[in-house]
CSV table of N, CA and C in Angstrom, one decimal:
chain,number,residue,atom,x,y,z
A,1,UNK,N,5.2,15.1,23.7
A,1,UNK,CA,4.1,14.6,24.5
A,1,UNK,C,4.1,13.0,24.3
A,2,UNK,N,4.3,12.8,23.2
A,2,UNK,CA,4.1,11.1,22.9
A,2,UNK,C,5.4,10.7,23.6
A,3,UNK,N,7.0,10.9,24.1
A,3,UNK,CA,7.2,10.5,24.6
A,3,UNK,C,7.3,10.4,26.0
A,4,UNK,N,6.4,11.5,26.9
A,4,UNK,CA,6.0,11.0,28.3
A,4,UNK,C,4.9,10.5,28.2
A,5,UNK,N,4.3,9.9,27.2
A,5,UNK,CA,3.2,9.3,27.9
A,5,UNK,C,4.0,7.5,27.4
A,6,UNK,N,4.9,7.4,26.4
A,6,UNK,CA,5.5,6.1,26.4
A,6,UNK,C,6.2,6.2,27.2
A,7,UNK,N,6.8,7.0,28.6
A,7,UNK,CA,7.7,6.7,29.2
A,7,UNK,C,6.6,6.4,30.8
A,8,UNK,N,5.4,7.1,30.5
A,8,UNK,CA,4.7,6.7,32.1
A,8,UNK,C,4.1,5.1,31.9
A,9,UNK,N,3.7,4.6,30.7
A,9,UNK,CA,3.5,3.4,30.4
A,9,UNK,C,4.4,2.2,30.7
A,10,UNK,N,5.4,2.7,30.2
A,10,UNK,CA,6.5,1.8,31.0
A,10,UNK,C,7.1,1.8,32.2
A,11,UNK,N,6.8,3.0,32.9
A,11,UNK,CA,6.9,2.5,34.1
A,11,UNK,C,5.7,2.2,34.8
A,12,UNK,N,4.7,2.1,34.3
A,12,UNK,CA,3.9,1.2,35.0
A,12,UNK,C,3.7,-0.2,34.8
A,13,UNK,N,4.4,-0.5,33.3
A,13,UNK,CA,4.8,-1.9,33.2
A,13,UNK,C,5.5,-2.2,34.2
A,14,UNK,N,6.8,-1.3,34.4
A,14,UNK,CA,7.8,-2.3,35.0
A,14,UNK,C,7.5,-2.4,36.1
A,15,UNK,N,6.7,-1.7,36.9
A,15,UNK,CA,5.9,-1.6,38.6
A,15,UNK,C,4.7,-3.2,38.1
A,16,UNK,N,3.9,-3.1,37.1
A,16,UNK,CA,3.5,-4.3,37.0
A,16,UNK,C,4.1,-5.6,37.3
A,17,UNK,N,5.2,-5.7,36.0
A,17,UNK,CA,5.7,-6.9,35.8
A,17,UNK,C,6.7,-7.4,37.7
A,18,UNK,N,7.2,-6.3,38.0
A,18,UNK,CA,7.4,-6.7,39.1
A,18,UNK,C,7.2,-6.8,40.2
A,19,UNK,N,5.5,-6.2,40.2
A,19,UNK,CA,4.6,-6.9,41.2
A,19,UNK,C,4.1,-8.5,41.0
A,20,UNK,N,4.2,-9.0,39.5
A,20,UNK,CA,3.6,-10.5,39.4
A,20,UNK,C,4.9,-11.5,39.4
A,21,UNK,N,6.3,-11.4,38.5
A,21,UNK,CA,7.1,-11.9,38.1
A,21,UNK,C,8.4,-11.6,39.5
A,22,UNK,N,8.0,-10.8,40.5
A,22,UNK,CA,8.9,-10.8,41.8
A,22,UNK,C,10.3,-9.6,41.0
A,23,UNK,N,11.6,-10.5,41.3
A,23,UNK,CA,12.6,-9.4,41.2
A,23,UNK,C,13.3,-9.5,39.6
A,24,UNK,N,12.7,-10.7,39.3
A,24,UNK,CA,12.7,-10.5,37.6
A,24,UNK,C,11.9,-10.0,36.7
A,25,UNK,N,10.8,-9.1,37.1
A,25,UNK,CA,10.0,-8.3,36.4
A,25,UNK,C,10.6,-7.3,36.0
A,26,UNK,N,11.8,-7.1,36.3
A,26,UNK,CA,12.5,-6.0,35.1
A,26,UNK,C,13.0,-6.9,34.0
A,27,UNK,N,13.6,-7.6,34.4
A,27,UNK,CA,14.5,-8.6,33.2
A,27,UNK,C,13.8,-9.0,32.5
A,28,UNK,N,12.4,-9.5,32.5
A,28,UNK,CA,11.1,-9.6,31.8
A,28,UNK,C,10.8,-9.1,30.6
A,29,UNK,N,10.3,-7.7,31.6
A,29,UNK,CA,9.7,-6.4,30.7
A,29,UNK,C,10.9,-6.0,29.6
A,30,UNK,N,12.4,-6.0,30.0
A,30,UNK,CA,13.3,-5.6,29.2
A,30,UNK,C,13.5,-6.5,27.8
A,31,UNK,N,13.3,-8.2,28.4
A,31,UNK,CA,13.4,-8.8,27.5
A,31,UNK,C,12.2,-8.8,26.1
A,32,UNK,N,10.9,-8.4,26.9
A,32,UNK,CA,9.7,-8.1,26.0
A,32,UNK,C,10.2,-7.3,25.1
A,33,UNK,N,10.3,-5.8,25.5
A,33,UNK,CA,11.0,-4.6,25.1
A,33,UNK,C,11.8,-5.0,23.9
A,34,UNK,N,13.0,-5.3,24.0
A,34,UNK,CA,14.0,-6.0,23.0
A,34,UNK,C,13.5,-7.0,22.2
A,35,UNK,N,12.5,-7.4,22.1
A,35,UNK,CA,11.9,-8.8,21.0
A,35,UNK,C,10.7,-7.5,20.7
A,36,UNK,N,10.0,-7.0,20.7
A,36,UNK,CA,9.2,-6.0,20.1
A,36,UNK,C,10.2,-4.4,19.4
A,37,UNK,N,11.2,-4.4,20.0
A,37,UNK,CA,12.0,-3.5,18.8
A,37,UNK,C,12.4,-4.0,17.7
A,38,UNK,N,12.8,-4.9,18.2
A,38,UNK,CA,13.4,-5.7,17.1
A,38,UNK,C,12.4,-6.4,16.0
A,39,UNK,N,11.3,-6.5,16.6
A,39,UNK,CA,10.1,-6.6,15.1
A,39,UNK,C,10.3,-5.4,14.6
A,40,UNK,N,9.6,-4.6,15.4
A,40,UNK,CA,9.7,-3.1,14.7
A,40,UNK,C,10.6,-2.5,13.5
A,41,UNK,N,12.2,-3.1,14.5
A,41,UNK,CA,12.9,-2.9,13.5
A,41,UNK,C,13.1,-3.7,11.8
A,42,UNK,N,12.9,-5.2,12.1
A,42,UNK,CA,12.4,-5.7,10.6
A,42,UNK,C,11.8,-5.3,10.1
A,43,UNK,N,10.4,-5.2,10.6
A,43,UNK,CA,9.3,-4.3,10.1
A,43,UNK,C,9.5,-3.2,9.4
A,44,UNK,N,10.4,-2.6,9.3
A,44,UNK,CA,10.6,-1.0,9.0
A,44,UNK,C,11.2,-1.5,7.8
A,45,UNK,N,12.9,-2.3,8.0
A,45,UNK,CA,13.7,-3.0,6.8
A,45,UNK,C,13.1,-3.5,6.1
A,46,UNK,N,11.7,-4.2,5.5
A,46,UNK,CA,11.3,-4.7,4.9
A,46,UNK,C,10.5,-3.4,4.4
A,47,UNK,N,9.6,-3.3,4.9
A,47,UNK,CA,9.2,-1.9,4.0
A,47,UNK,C,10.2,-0.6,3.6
A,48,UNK,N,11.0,-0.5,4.2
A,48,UNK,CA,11.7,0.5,3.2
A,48,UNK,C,12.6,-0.2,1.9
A,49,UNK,N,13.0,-1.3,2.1
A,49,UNK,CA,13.1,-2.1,0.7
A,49,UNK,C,12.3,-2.2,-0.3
A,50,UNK,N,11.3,-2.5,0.1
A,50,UNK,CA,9.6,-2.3,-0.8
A,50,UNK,C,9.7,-0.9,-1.5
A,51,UNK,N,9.9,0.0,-0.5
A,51,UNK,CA,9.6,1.3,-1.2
A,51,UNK,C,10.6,1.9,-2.0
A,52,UNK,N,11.9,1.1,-1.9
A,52,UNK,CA,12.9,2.1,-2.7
A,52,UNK,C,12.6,0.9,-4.1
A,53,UNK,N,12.5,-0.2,-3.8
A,53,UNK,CA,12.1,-1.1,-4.8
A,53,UNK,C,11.1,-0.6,-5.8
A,54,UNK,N,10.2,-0.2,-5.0
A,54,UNK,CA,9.2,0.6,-5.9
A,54,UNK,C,9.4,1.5,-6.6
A,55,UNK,N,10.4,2.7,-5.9
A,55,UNK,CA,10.9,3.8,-6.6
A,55,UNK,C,11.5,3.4,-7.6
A,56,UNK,N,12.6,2.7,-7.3
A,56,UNK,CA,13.4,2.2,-8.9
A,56,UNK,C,12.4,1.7,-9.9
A,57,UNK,N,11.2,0.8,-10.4
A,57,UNK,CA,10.3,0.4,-11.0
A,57,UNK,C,10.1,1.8,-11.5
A,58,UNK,N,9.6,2.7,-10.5
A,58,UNK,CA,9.0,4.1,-11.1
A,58,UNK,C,9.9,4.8,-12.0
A,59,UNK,N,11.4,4.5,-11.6
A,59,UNK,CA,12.1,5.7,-12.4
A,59,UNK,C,12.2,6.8,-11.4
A,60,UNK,N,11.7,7.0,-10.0
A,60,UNK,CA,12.7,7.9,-9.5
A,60,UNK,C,13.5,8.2,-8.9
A,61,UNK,N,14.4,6.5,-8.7
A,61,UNK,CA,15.5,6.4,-8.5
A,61,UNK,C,16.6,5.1,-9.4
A,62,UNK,N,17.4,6.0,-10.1
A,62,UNK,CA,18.1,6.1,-11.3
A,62,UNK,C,19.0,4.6,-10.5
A,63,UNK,N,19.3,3.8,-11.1
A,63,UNK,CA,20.1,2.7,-10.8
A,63,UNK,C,21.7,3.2,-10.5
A,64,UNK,N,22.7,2.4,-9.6
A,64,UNK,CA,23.8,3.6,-9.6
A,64,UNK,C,24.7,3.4,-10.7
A,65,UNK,N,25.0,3.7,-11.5
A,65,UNK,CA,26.3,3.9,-12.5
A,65,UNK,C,27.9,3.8,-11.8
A,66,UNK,N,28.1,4.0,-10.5
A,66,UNK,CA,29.2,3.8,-10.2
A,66,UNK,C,29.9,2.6,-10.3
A,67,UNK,N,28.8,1.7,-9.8
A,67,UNK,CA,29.0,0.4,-9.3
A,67,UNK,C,28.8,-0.6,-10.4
A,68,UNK,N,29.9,0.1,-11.9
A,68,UNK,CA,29.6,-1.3,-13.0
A,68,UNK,C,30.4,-1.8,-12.7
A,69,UNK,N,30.6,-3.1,-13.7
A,69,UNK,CA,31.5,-3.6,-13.8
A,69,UNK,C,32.1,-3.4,-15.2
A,70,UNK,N,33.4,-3.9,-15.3
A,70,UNK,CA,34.0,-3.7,-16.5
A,70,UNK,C,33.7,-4.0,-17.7
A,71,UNK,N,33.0,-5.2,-17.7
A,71,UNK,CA,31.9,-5.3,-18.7
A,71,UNK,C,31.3,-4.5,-19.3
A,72,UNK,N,30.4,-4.2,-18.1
A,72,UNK,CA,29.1,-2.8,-18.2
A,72,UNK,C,29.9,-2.1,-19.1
A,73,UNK,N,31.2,-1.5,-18.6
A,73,UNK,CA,31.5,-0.1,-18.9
A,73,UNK,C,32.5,-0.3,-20.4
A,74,UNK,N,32.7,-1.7,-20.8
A,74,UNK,CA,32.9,-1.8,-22.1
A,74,UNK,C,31.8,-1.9,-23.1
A,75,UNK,N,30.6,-2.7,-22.3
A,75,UNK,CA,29.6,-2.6,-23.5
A,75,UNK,C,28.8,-1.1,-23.8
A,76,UNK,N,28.9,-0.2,-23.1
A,76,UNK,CA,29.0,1.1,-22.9
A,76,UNK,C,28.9,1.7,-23.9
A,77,UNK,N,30.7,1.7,-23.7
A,77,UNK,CA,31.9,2.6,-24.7
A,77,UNK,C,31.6,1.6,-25.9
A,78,UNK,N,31.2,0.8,-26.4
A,78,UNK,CA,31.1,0.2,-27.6
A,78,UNK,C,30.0,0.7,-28.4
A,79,UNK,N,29.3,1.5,-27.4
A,79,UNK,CA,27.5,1.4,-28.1
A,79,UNK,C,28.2,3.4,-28.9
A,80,UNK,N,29.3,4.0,-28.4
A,80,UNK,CA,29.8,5.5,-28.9
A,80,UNK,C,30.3,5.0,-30.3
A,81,UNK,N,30.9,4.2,-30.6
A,81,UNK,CA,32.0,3.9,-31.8
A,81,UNK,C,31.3,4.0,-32.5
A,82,UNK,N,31.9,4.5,-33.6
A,82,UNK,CA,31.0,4.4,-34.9
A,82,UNK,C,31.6,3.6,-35.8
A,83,UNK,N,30.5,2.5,-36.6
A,83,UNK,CA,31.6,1.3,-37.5
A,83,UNK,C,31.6,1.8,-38.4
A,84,UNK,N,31.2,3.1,-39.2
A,84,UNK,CA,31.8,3.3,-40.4
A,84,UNK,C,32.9,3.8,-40.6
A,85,UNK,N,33.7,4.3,-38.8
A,85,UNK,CA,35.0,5.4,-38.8
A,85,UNK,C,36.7,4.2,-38.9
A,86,UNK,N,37.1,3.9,-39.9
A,86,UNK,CA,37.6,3.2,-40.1
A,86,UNK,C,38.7,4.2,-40.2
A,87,UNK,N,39.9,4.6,-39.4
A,87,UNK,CA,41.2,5.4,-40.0
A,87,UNK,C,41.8,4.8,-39.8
């Protein structure tokens, strides 16, 4: 339902825009179109950053372990050793 009633809105935009703006009231309305998705779409990337950012803070999403570096994964294996096993 929600999208015939966004699709009868735009066409009444674009019957608007190109009753005031002549034969570029499509090119208009499309250009509007395209600069409001495209907020939308920031809009969305920014908050779901936020939110997985949050999850990680919470703990319920575990940082990835794939992605060490060699470092990481020496200072690791260093923390298993034990210093009193001397053979």
């Amino acid at each position: 339902m929600r999208y015939i009633t966004l699709s009868i809105i735009a066409i009444i935009l674009l019957i608007v825009f190109a009753m005031f703006f002549g034969p570029f009231g499509s090119l208009v309305l499309l250009v509007i179109a395209a600069g409001v998705i495209g907020h939308l779409y920031a809009i969305t990337k920014q908050l779901e950053s936020r939110i997985t950012e949050l999850e990680r803070r919470q703990g319920i999403i575990k940082d990835d372990d794939y992605n060490l570096s060699n470092e990481d994964i020496e200072n690791e294996l260093e923390q298993y050793i034990d210093p009193d096993d001397n053979k």
